[in-house]
Amino acid sequence: MGIAIIFGANGGIGQEFVKQALERYAVVFACSRPKKATPDSSKLPDIKTLDNGLVKVELNPHDEEQLQRFAQHVREQYGHVDLIINAIGILHDSKELQPEKKIEDFNLDNFIEMMTVNASATALIAKHFIKLLKQSDAQPAILASLSARVGSISDNRLGGWYSYRASKAALNQIIKTLSIEVARRNKNTAVIALHPGTTDTKLSKPFQQNVKPGKLFSPEYSVRKLFEIIDNLFLEDNGKFFAWDGSTIEW
Ligand SMILES: NC(=O)c1ccc[n+]([C@@H]2O[C@H](COP(=O)([O-])OP(=O)(O)OC[C@H]3O[C@@H](n4cnc5c(N)ncnc54)[C@H](OP(=O)(O)O)[C@@H]3O)[C@@H](O)[C@H]2O)c1
């Protein structure tokens, strides 16, 4: 029975991943942060099974106790996971966190927040789920994290966006390092980074005016293209960084 877990399931891309995963997997865990803070964190994660294989999970992906309890739940119920997607990410917020145009805009608190949200969540998820990543059919088990082309150091021609670029470069290094470890430990697992292309979500909204016509994708299109990669992934693809069109990006 195919089991998928989507983190960042309330985001523009994450929501669409949940929808399209339900067409492919028997059980889809849709994980997002709790809407409001709860005083009793021992009750978390909150796990609700809905129709058609959808399971809604409220957890904080940076709370290791919650991640560990969630992993334990999945282990007890199913014993394995076929696909994990991490669609968590931040580029700006409604307050002071904005991508830097110049070095004078650099702010340590914003840098730490971007690093925490964009890079560390994948490491924490991998830490608690690596032993569960086992394929249930011929395909490899997959851990895929949404990165961004701007995280590629070799592809950096425009500059700017120091913290976002650095956090996605850090994420890419975590993915690459993890791919080497899983090649040793989980013989049939592939760990990859994905660039969705500029996609019409809350994250890209303030930066859409300079996007060339036809290059702003709907979440439906981006995720359909990313699933074409995931559905056809081979074990040899472990450790690669794919763009939405199936081409590979240099780290
Ligand atoms: N959209 C694009 O053009 C584009 C391009 C390249 C790469 N990407 C990458 O694609 C991924 C998905 O982005 P999106 O466009 O779908 O953005 P989005 O609609 O803004 O969704 C962002 C997701 O990140 C989660 N998130 C934000 N801050 C968080 C925090 N502090 N702790 C935990 N979760 C947090 C949100 O969770 P809640 O729902 O719980 O708030 C939401 O699910 C990101 O990694 C982004 O960098 C997007």
PDB file of C-alpha atoms and ligand atoms in Angstrom:
ATOM      1  CA  MET A   1       0.000   0.000   0.000  1.00  0.00           C
ATOM      2  CA  GLY A   2       1.546   3.312  -1.094  1.00  0.00           C
ATOM      3  CA  ILE A   3       2.074   5.791   1.748  1.00  0.00           C
ATOM      4  CA  ALA A   4       2.944   9.463   1.140  1.00  0.00           C
ATOM      5  CA  ILE A   5       3.661  12.299   3.584  1.00  0.00           C
ATOM      6  CA  ILE A   6       3.503  15.942   2.497  1.00  0.00           C
ATOM      7  CA  PHE A   7       4.967  18.609   4.817  1.00  0.00           C
ATOM      8  CA  GLY A   8       3.916  22.230   4.181  1.00  0.00           C
ATOM      9  CA  ALA A   9       0.511  20.929   3.109  1.00  0.00           C
ATOM     10  CA  ASN A  10      -1.231  24.296   3.509  1.00  0.00           C
ATOM     11  CA  GLY A  11       1.089  26.115   1.113  1.00  0.00           C
ATOM     12  CA  GLY A  12       0.260  26.764  -2.549  1.00  0.00           C
ATOM     13  CA  ILE A  13       2.495  23.968  -3.815  1.00  0.00           C
ATOM     14  CA  GLY A  14       1.985  21.693  -0.788  1.00  0.00           C
ATOM     15  CA  GLN A  15      -1.824  21.719  -1.150  1.00  0.00           C
ATOM     16  CA  GLU A  16      -1.514  20.690  -4.776  1.00  0.00           C
ATOM     17  CA  PHE A  17       0.950  17.933  -3.860  1.00  0.00           C
ATOM     18  CA  VAL A  18      -1.643  16.531  -1.458  1.00  0.00           C
ATOM     19  CA  LYS A  19      -4.309  16.596  -4.182  1.00  0.00           C
ATOM     20  CA  GLN A  20      -2.186  14.886  -6.817  1.00  0.00           C
ATOM     21  CA  ALA A  21      -0.665  12.414  -4.311  1.00  0.00           C
ATOM     22  CA  LEU A  22      -4.197  11.214  -3.474  1.00  0.00           C
ATOM     23  CA  GLU A  23      -4.516  10.101  -7.123  1.00  0.00           C
ATOM     24  CA  ARG A  24      -1.433   7.884  -6.696  1.00  0.00           C
ATOM     25  CA  TYR A  25      -1.081   6.745  -3.059  1.00  0.00           C
ATOM     26  CA  ALA A  26      -3.484   4.813  -0.823  1.00  0.00           C
ATOM     27  CA  VAL A  27      -2.726   7.005   2.201  1.00  0.00           C
ATOM     28  CA  VAL A  28      -1.593  10.647   2.132  1.00  0.00           C
ATOM     29  CA  PHE A  29      -0.576  12.425   5.356  1.00  0.00           C
ATOM     30  CA  ALA A  30      -1.046  16.193   4.868  1.00  0.00           C
ATOM     31  CA  CYS A  31       1.103  17.914   7.523  1.00  0.00           C
ATOM     32  CA  SER A  32       0.842  21.580   8.413  1.00  0.00           C
ATOM     33  CA  ARG A  33       1.416  23.807  11.434  1.00  0.00           C
ATOM     34  CA  PRO A  34      -1.386  24.086  14.002  1.00  0.00           C
ATOM     35  CA  LYS A  35      -3.654  27.058  13.250  1.00  0.00           C
ATOM     36  CA  LYS A  36      -3.405  28.283  16.802  1.00  0.00           C
ATOM     37  CA  ALA A  37      -0.915  27.608  19.563  1.00  0.00           C
ATOM     38  CA  THR A  38      -2.122  25.016  22.006  1.00  0.00           C
ATOM     39  CA  PRO A  39      -1.078  25.168  25.642  1.00  0.00           C
ATOM     40  CA  ASP A  40      -0.767  21.380  25.902  1.00  0.00           C
ATOM     41  CA  SER A  41       1.793  20.261  23.364  1.00  0.00           C
ATOM     42  CA  SER A  42       1.719  16.703  24.745  1.00  0.00           C
ATOM     43  CA  LYS A  43      -1.519  16.161  22.756  1.00  0.00           C
ATOM     44  CA  LEU A  44       0.255  16.944  19.506  1.00  0.00           C
ATOM     45  CA  PRO A  45       0.602  15.979  16.730  1.00  0.00           C
ATOM     46  CA  ASP A  46      -3.108  16.097  16.015  1.00  0.00           C
ATOM     47  CA  ILE A  47      -3.910  13.322  13.519  1.00  0.00           C
ATOM     48  CA  LYS A  48      -7.336  13.113  11.829  1.00  0.00           C
ATOM     49  CA  THR A  49      -8.192  10.446   9.269  1.00  0.00           C
ATOM     50  CA  LEU A  50     -10.605  11.717   6.595  1.00  0.00           C
ATOM     51  CA  ASP A  51     -12.092  10.098   3.485  1.00  0.00           C
ATOM     52  CA  ASN A  52     -10.230   8.721   0.452  1.00  0.00           C
ATOM     53  CA  GLY A  53      -6.973   8.032   2.282  1.00  0.00           C
ATOM     54  CA  LEU A  54      -6.392  11.621   3.398  1.00  0.00           C
ATOM     55  CA  VAL A  55      -4.957  12.038   6.910  1.00  0.00           C
ATOM     56  CA  LYS A  56      -4.615  15.595   8.236  1.00  0.00           C
ATOM     57  CA  VAL A  57      -1.749  16.116  10.674  1.00  0.00           C
ATOM     58  CA  GLU A  58      -1.128  19.279  12.647  1.00  0.00           C
ATOM     59  CA  LEU A  59       2.438  19.524  13.874  1.00  0.00           C
ATOM     60  CA  ASN A  60       5.330  21.908  14.149  1.00  0.00           C
ATOM     61  CA  PRO A  61       8.083  20.474  11.906  1.00  0.00           C
ATOM     62  CA  HIS A  62      10.753  22.035  14.143  1.00  0.00           C
ATOM     63  CA  ASP A  63       9.457  20.283  17.270  1.00  0.00           C
ATOM     64  CA  GLU A  64      11.385  17.021  17.418  1.00  0.00           C
ATOM     65  CA  GLU A  65       9.109  15.452  19.998  1.00  0.00           C
ATOM     66  CA  GLN A  66       6.132  15.913  17.681  1.00  0.00           C
ATOM     67  CA  LEU A  67       8.060  14.616  14.668  1.00  0.00           C
ATOM     68  CA  GLN A  68       9.200  11.602  16.629  1.00  0.00           C
ATOM     69  CA  ARG A  69       5.642  10.815  17.784  1.00  0.00           C
ATOM     70  CA  PHE A  70       4.314  11.211  14.272  1.00  0.00           C
ATOM     71  CA  ALA A  71       7.015   8.866  12.896  1.00  0.00           C
ATOM     72  CA  GLN A  72       6.087   6.352  15.591  1.00  0.00           C
ATOM     73  CA  HIS A  73       2.402   6.581  14.543  1.00  0.00           C
ATOM     74  CA  VAL A  74       3.300   5.919  10.886  1.00  0.00           C
ATOM     75  CA  ARG A  75       5.562   3.011  11.894  1.00  0.00           C
ATOM     76  CA  GLU A  76       2.849   1.396  14.008  1.00  0.00           C
ATOM     77  CA  GLN A  77       0.132   1.875  11.373  1.00  0.00           C
ATOM     78  CA  TYR A  78       2.004   1.094   8.140  1.00  0.00           C
ATOM     79  CA  GLY A  79       5.619   0.168   8.881  1.00  0.00           C
ATOM     80  CA  HIS A  80       7.032   2.235   6.022  1.00  0.00           C
ATOM     81  CA  VAL A  81       6.737   5.368   3.825  1.00  0.00           C
ATOM     82  CA  ASP A  82       7.060   5.427   0.025  1.00  0.00           C
ATOM     83  CA  LEU A  83       7.208   9.182  -0.563  1.00  0.00           C
ATOM     84  CA  ILE A  84       8.025  12.214   1.580  1.00  0.00           C
ATOM     85  CA  ILE A  85       7.695  15.716   0.096  1.00  0.00           C
ATOM     86  CA  ASN A  86       8.895  18.742   2.029  1.00  0.00           C
ATOM     87  CA  ALA A  87       7.119  21.809   0.561  1.00  0.00           C
ATOM     88  CA  ILE A  88       7.922  24.096   3.520  1.00  0.00           C
ATOM     89  CA  GLY A  89       9.604  27.389   2.703  1.00  0.00           C
ATOM     90  CA  ILE A  90       9.744  31.118   3.406  1.00  0.00           C
ATOM     91  CA  LEU A  91      10.940  34.071   1.310  1.00  0.00           C
ATOM     92  CA  HIS A  92       9.153  36.987   2.966  1.00  0.00           C
ATOM     93  CA  ASP A  93       6.540  37.672   5.609  1.00  0.00           C
ATOM     94  CA  SER A  94       4.085  40.434   6.321  1.00  0.00           C
ATOM     95  CA  LYS A  95       6.570  42.071   8.714  1.00  0.00           C
ATOM     96  CA  GLU A  96      10.263  42.828   8.193  1.00  0.00           C
ATOM     97  CA  LEU A  97      11.464  39.662   6.556  1.00  0.00           C
ATOM     98  CA  GLN A  98      12.109  40.474   2.881  1.00  0.00           C
ATOM     99  CA  PRO A  99      14.782  39.212   0.462  1.00  0.00           C
ATOM    100  CA  GLU A 100      17.819  41.525   0.515  1.00  0.00           C
ATOM    101  CA  LYS A 101      18.489  43.745  -2.500  1.00  0.00           C
ATOM    102  CA  LYS A 102      21.922  44.736  -1.180  1.00  0.00           C
ATOM    103  CA  ILE A 103      24.254  43.625   1.634  1.00  0.00           C
ATOM    104  CA  GLU A 104      23.192  46.547   3.845  1.00  0.00           C
ATOM    105  CA  ASP A 105      19.737  44.882   4.023  1.00  0.00           C
ATOM    106  CA  PHE A 106      21.208  41.757   5.659  1.00  0.00           C
ATOM    107  CA  ASN A 107      19.674  41.060   9.070  1.00  0.00           C
ATOM    108  CA  LEU A 108      20.845  38.268  11.374  1.00  0.00           C
ATOM    109  CA  ASP A 109      17.389  37.385  12.739  1.00  0.00           C
ATOM    110  CA  ASN A 110      15.972  37.083   9.223  1.00  0.00           C
ATOM    111  CA  PHE A 111      18.950  34.972   8.124  1.00  0.00           C
ATOM    112  CA  ILE A 112      18.478  32.583  11.054  1.00  0.00           C
ATOM    113  CA  GLU A 113      14.744  32.294  10.357  1.00  0.00           C
ATOM    114  CA  MET A 114      15.319  31.488   6.666  1.00  0.00           C
ATOM    115  CA  MET A 115      17.973  28.903   7.595  1.00  0.00           C
ATOM    116  CA  THR A 116      15.653  27.330  10.159  1.00  0.00           C
ATOM    117  CA  VAL A 117      12.589  27.151   7.920  1.00  0.00           C
ATOM    118  CA  ASN A 118      14.220  26.483   4.543  1.00  0.00           C
ATOM    119  CA  ALA A 119      17.140  24.230   5.467  1.00  0.00           C
ATOM    120  CA  SER A 120      16.738  22.588   8.871  1.00  0.00           C
ATOM    121  CA  ALA A 121      13.205  21.196   8.402  1.00  0.00           C
ATOM    122  CA  THR A 122      14.425  18.689   5.796  1.00  0.00           C
ATOM    123  CA  ALA A 123      17.229  17.501   8.098  1.00  0.00           C
ATOM    124  CA  LEU A 124      14.795  17.051  11.007  1.00  0.00           C
ATOM    125  CA  ILE A 125      12.260  15.213   8.852  1.00  0.00           C
ATOM    126  CA  ALA A 126      15.003  12.928   7.489  1.00  0.00           C
ATOM    127  CA  LYS A 127      16.332  12.291  10.993  1.00  0.00           C
ATOM    128  CA  HIS A 128      12.974  10.954  12.189  1.00  0.00           C
ATOM    129  CA  PHE A 129      11.804   9.199   9.000  1.00  0.00           C
ATOM    130  CA  ILE A 130      14.952   7.735   7.422  1.00  0.00           C
ATOM    131  CA  LYS A 131      14.306   4.277   8.863  1.00  0.00           C
ATOM    132  CA  LEU A 132      10.751   4.294   7.489  1.00  0.00           C
ATOM    133  CA  LEU A 133      11.756   5.120   3.905  1.00  0.00           C
ATOM    134  CA  LYS A 134      11.279   1.728   2.303  1.00  0.00           C
ATOM    135  CA  GLN A 135       9.636   1.118  -1.029  1.00  0.00           C
ATOM    136  CA  SER A 136       6.518  -1.027  -1.200  1.00  0.00           C
ATOM    137  CA  ASP A 137       6.904  -1.804  -4.927  1.00  0.00           C
ATOM    138  CA  ALA A 138       9.574  -1.646  -7.654  1.00  0.00           C
ATOM    139  CA  GLN A 139      10.083   2.127  -7.391  1.00  0.00           C
ATOM    140  CA  PRO A 140      12.592   3.569  -4.923  1.00  0.00           C
ATOM    141  CA  ALA A 141      11.285   5.199  -1.776  1.00  0.00           C
ATOM    142  CA  ILE A 142      11.708   8.960  -2.249  1.00  0.00           C
ATOM    143  CA  LEU A 143      12.441  11.965  -0.073  1.00  0.00           C
ATOM    144  CA  ALA A 144      12.053  15.125  -2.180  1.00  0.00           C
ATOM    145  CA  SER A 145      12.517  18.647  -0.869  1.00  0.00           C
ATOM    146  CA  LEU A 146      11.354  21.809  -2.595  1.00  0.00           C
ATOM    147  CA  SER A 147      14.494  23.846  -3.187  1.00  0.00           C
ATOM    148  CA  ALA A 148      14.942  26.704  -5.686  1.00  0.00           C
ATOM    149  CA  ARG A 149      17.251  27.347  -8.617  1.00  0.00           C
ATOM    150  CA  VAL A 150      18.541  30.449  -6.790  1.00  0.00           C
ATOM    151  CA  GLY A 151      20.086  28.058  -4.237  1.00  0.00           C
ATOM    152  CA  SER A 152      22.523  26.822  -6.880  1.00  0.00           C
ATOM    153  CA  ILE A 153      25.918  28.455  -6.298  1.00  0.00           C
ATOM    154  CA  SER A 154      27.136  27.755  -9.832  1.00  0.00           C
ATOM    155  CA  ASP A 155      23.934  29.229 -11.344  1.00  0.00           C
ATOM    156  CA  ASN A 156      24.116  32.523  -9.376  1.00  0.00           C
ATOM    157  CA  ARG A 157      24.369  35.321 -11.950  1.00  0.00           C
ATOM    158  CA  LEU A 158      22.057  38.027 -10.547  1.00  0.00           C
ATOM    159  CA  GLY A 159      23.153  38.190  -6.891  1.00  0.00           C
ATOM    160  CA  GLY A 160      20.848  39.573  -4.177  1.00  0.00           C
ATOM    161  CA  TRP A 161      18.536  37.537  -1.897  1.00  0.00           C
ATOM    162  CA  TYR A 162      21.477  36.567   0.371  1.00  0.00           C
ATOM    163  CA  SER A 163      19.530  34.734   3.064  1.00  0.00           C
ATOM    164  CA  TYR A 164      17.104  32.870   0.786  1.00  0.00           C
ATOM    165  CA  ARG A 165      19.919  31.825  -1.573  1.00  0.00           C
ATOM    166  CA  ALA A 166      22.109  30.745   1.369  1.00  0.00           C
ATOM    167  CA  SER A 167      19.285  28.795   3.017  1.00  0.00           C
ATOM    168  CA  LYS A 168      18.468  26.935  -0.206  1.00  0.00           C
ATOM    169  CA  ALA A 169      22.206  26.279  -0.802  1.00  0.00           C
ATOM    170  CA  ALA A 170      22.335  24.846   2.740  1.00  0.00           C
ATOM    171  CA  LEU A 171      19.258  22.730   1.971  1.00  0.00           C
ATOM    172  CA  ASN A 172      20.959  21.481  -1.204  1.00  0.00           C
ATOM    173  CA  GLN A 173      24.041  20.468   0.785  1.00  0.00           C
ATOM    174  CA  ILE A 174      21.823  18.590   3.274  1.00  0.00           C
ATOM    175  CA  ILE A 175      20.098  16.764   0.389  1.00  0.00           C
ATOM    176  CA  LYS A 176      23.402  15.880  -1.273  1.00  0.00           C
ATOM    177  CA  THR A 177      24.916  14.652   2.012  1.00  0.00           C
ATOM    178  CA  LEU A 178      21.804  12.650   2.861  1.00  0.00           C
ATOM    179  CA  SER A 179      21.849  11.043  -0.586  1.00  0.00           C
ATOM    180  CA  ILE A 180      25.336   9.687   0.174  1.00  0.00           C
ATOM    181  CA  GLU A 181      24.184   8.317   3.539  1.00  0.00           C
ATOM    182  CA  VAL A 182      21.047   6.639   2.152  1.00  0.00           C
ATOM    183  CA  ALA A 183      23.091   4.995  -0.606  1.00  0.00           C
ATOM    184  CA  ARG A 184      24.898   3.204   2.248  1.00  0.00           C
ATOM    185  CA  ARG A 185      21.977   2.639   4.622  1.00  0.00           C
ATOM    186  CA  ASN A 186      18.711   2.485   2.649  1.00  0.00           C
ATOM    187  CA  LYS A 187      19.530   0.536  -0.463  1.00  0.00           C
ATOM    188  CA  ASN A 188      16.346   1.432  -2.334  1.00  0.00           C
ATOM    189  CA  THR A 189      15.865   5.111  -1.465  1.00  0.00           C
ATOM    190  CA  ALA A 190      16.429   8.274  -3.511  1.00  0.00           C
ATOM    191  CA  VAL A 191      16.813  11.739  -1.996  1.00  0.00           C
ATOM    192  CA  ILE A 192      16.376  14.667  -4.386  1.00  0.00           C
ATOM    193  CA  ALA A 193      15.868  18.444  -4.550  1.00  0.00           C
ATOM    194  CA  LEU A 194      13.180  19.966  -6.790  1.00  0.00           C
ATOM    195  CA  HIS A 195      12.863  23.420  -8.376  1.00  0.00           C
ATOM    196  CA  PRO A 196       9.177  24.029  -9.212  1.00  0.00           C
ATOM    197  CA  GLY A 197       9.706  27.031 -11.517  1.00  0.00           C
ATOM    198  CA  THR A 198       8.079  30.335 -10.600  1.00  0.00           C
ATOM    199  CA  THR A 199       4.682  29.273  -9.318  1.00  0.00           C
ATOM    200  CA  ASP A 200       1.696  31.434  -8.491  1.00  0.00           C
ATOM    201  CA  THR A 201       1.567  31.196  -4.679  1.00  0.00           C
ATOM    202  CA  LYS A 202       1.752  33.496  -1.667  1.00  0.00           C
ATOM    203  CA  LEU A 203       5.535  33.085  -1.670  1.00  0.00           C
ATOM    204  CA  SER A 204       6.080  34.424  -5.214  1.00  0.00           C
ATOM    205  CA  LYS A 205       3.240  36.999  -5.226  1.00  0.00           C
ATOM    206  CA  PRO A 206       5.349  40.156  -4.589  1.00  0.00           C
ATOM    207  CA  PHE A 207       7.918  39.148  -7.249  1.00  0.00           C
ATOM    208  CA  GLN A 208       5.677  38.147 -10.151  1.00  0.00           C
ATOM    209  CA  GLN A 209       5.782  41.409 -12.144  1.00  0.00           C
ATOM    210  CA  ASN A 210       9.151  40.605 -13.770  1.00  0.00           C
ATOM    211  CA  VAL A 211       8.250  37.047 -14.748  1.00  0.00           C
ATOM    212  CA  LYS A 212       8.211  36.546 -18.524  1.00  0.00           C
ATOM    213  CA  PRO A 213       4.816  35.706 -20.101  1.00  0.00           C
ATOM    214  CA  GLY A 214       4.078  31.983 -19.901  1.00  0.00           C
ATOM    215  CA  LYS A 215       6.694  31.460 -17.163  1.00  0.00           C
ATOM    216  CA  LEU A 216       4.406  31.895 -14.152  1.00  0.00           C
ATOM    217  CA  PHE A 217       3.024  28.429 -13.507  1.00  0.00           C
ATOM    218  CA  SER A 218      -0.146  27.407 -11.719  1.00  0.00           C
ATOM    219  CA  PRO A 219       0.475  25.072  -8.748  1.00  0.00           C
ATOM    220  CA  GLU A 220      -1.468  22.413 -10.704  1.00  0.00           C
ATOM    221  CA  TYR A 221       1.043  22.620 -13.614  1.00  0.00           C
ATOM    222  CA  SER A 222       4.193  22.764 -11.447  1.00  0.00           C
ATOM    223  CA  VAL A 223       3.175  19.790  -9.345  1.00  0.00           C
ATOM    224  CA  ARG A 224       2.067  17.802 -12.402  1.00  0.00           C
ATOM    225  CA  LYS A 225       5.544  18.351 -13.893  1.00  0.00           C
ATOM    226  CA  LEU A 226       7.251  17.466 -10.580  1.00  0.00           C
ATOM    227  CA  PHE A 227       5.193  14.261 -10.317  1.00  0.00           C
ATOM    228  CA  GLU A 228       6.362  13.323 -13.835  1.00  0.00           C
ATOM    229  CA  ILE A 229       9.888  13.341 -12.346  1.00  0.00           C
ATOM    230  CA  ILE A 230       8.900  11.519  -9.137  1.00  0.00           C
ATOM    231  CA  ASP A 231       6.810   8.861 -10.929  1.00  0.00           C
ATOM    232  CA  ASN A 232       9.727   8.007 -13.222  1.00  0.00           C
ATOM    233  CA  LEU A 233      12.589   8.272 -10.744  1.00  0.00           C
ATOM    234  CA  PHE A 234      15.360   5.654 -10.763  1.00  0.00           C
ATOM    235  CA  LEU A 235      17.697   4.806  -7.915  1.00  0.00           C
ATOM    236  CA  GLU A 236      20.526   6.330  -9.991  1.00  0.00           C
ATOM    237  CA  ASP A 237      18.753   9.709  -9.602  1.00  0.00           C
ATOM    238  CA  ASN A 238      19.577   9.712  -5.885  1.00  0.00           C
ATOM    239  CA  GLY A 239      21.370  12.985  -5.040  1.00  0.00           C
ATOM    240  CA  LYS A 240      20.147  15.014  -8.044  1.00  0.00           C
ATOM    241  CA  PHE A 241      18.619  18.500  -8.202  1.00  0.00           C
ATOM    242  CA  PHE A 242      15.782  18.557 -10.759  1.00  0.00           C
ATOM    243  CA  ALA A 243      13.983  21.500 -12.340  1.00  0.00           C
ATOM    244  CA  TRP A 244      10.255  21.245 -13.152  1.00  0.00           C
ATOM    245  CA  ASP A 245      10.990  20.303 -16.798  1.00  0.00           C
ATOM    246  CA  GLY A 246      13.057  17.246 -15.832  1.00  0.00           C
ATOM    247  CA  SER A 247      16.441  18.883 -16.512  1.00  0.00           C
ATOM    248  CA  THR A 248      19.081  18.693 -13.774  1.00  0.00           C
ATOM    249  CA  ILE A 249      20.540  21.781 -12.074  1.00  0.00           C
ATOM    250  CA  GLU A 250      24.178  21.989 -10.975  1.00  0.00           C
ATOM    251  CA  TRP A 251      24.440  22.329  -7.201  1.00  0.00           C
TER     252      TRP A 251
HETATM  253  N1  LIG B   1       6.353  29.609  -5.555  1.00  0.00           N
HETATM  254  C1  LIG B   1       7.495  29.678  -6.223  1.00  0.00           C
HETATM  255  O1  LIG B   1       7.618  30.400  -7.244  1.00  0.00           O
HETATM  256  C2  LIG B   1       8.688  28.877  -5.780  1.00  0.00           C
HETATM  257  C3  LIG B   1       9.850  28.898  -6.573  1.00  0.00           C
HETATM  258  C4  LIG B   1      10.959  28.163  -6.168  1.00  0.00           C
HETATM  259  C5  LIG B   1      10.907  27.404  -5.021  1.00  0.00           C
HETATM  260  N2  LIG B   1       9.758  27.398  -4.259  1.00  0.00           N
HETATM  261  C6  LIG B   1       9.768  26.617  -3.023  1.00  0.00           C
HETATM  262  O2  LIG B   1       8.620  25.775  -2.985  1.00  0.00           O
HETATM  263  C7  LIG B   1       8.231  25.548  -1.616  1.00  0.00           C
HETATM  264  C8  LIG B   1       6.742  25.816  -1.465  1.00  0.00           C
HETATM  265  O3  LIG B   1       6.502  27.202  -1.655  1.00  0.00           O
HETATM  266  P1  LIG B   1       5.067  27.821  -1.996  1.00  0.00           P
HETATM  267  O4  LIG B   1       5.256  28.613  -3.216  1.00  0.00           O
HETATM  268  O5  LIG B   1       4.034  26.764  -1.933  1.00  0.00           O
HETATM  269  O6  LIG B   1       4.919  28.849  -0.785  1.00  0.00           O
HETATM  270  P2  LIG B   1       3.707  29.117   0.226  1.00  0.00           P
HETATM  271  O7  LIG B   1       2.415  29.011  -0.464  1.00  0.00           O
HETATM  272  O8  LIG B   1       4.054  30.391   0.911  1.00  0.00           O
HETATM  273  O9  LIG B   1       3.836  27.892   1.244  1.00  0.00           O
HETATM  274  C9  LIG B   1       4.904  27.842   2.155  1.00  0.00           C
HETATM  275  C10 LIG B   1       4.744  26.687   3.101  1.00  0.00           C
HETATM  276  O10 LIG B   1       5.795  26.765   4.075  1.00  0.00           O
HETATM  277  C11 LIG B   1       5.251  26.614   5.373  1.00  0.00           C
HETATM  278  N3  LIG B   1       5.972  27.453   6.335  1.00  0.00           N
HETATM  279  C12 LIG B   1       6.271  28.769   6.233  1.00  0.00           C
HETATM  280  N4  LIG B   1       6.912  29.184   7.342  1.00  0.00           N
HETATM  281  C13 LIG B   1       7.007  28.097   8.161  1.00  0.00           C
HETATM  282  C14 LIG B   1       7.570  27.876   9.441  1.00  0.00           C
HETATM  283  N5  LIG B   1       8.137  28.857  10.142  1.00  0.00           N
HETATM  284  N6  LIG B   1       7.487  26.646   9.974  1.00  0.00           N
HETATM  285  C15 LIG B   1       6.898  25.651   9.292  1.00  0.00           C
HETATM  286  N7  LIG B   1       6.338  25.793   8.067  1.00  0.00           N
HETATM  287  C16 LIG B   1       6.400  27.001   7.514  1.00  0.00           C
HETATM  288  C17 LIG B   1       3.809  27.095   5.268  1.00  0.00           C
HETATM  289  O11 LIG B   1       3.135  26.383   6.262  1.00  0.00           O
HETATM  290  P3  LIG B   1       1.710  26.758   6.835  1.00  0.00           P
HETATM  291  O12 LIG B   1       0.758  26.413   5.736  1.00  0.00           O
HETATM  292  O13 LIG B   1       1.592  25.883   8.032  1.00  0.00           O
HETATM  293  O14 LIG B   1       1.765  28.239   7.115  1.00  0.00           O
HETATM  294  C18 LIG B   1       3.428  26.684   3.858  1.00  0.00           C
HETATM  295  O15 LIG B   1       2.941  25.376   3.879  1.00  0.00           O
HETATM  296  C19 LIG B   1       9.149  26.443  -0.762  1.00  0.00           C
HETATM  297  O16 LIG B   1      10.218  25.685  -0.270  1.00  0.00           O
HETATM  298  C20 LIG B   1       9.667  27.461  -1.767  1.00  0.00           C
HETATM  299  O17 LIG B   1      10.918  27.991  -1.378  1.00  0.00           O
HETATM  300  C21 LIG B   1       8.656  28.112  -4.613  1.00  0.00           C
END
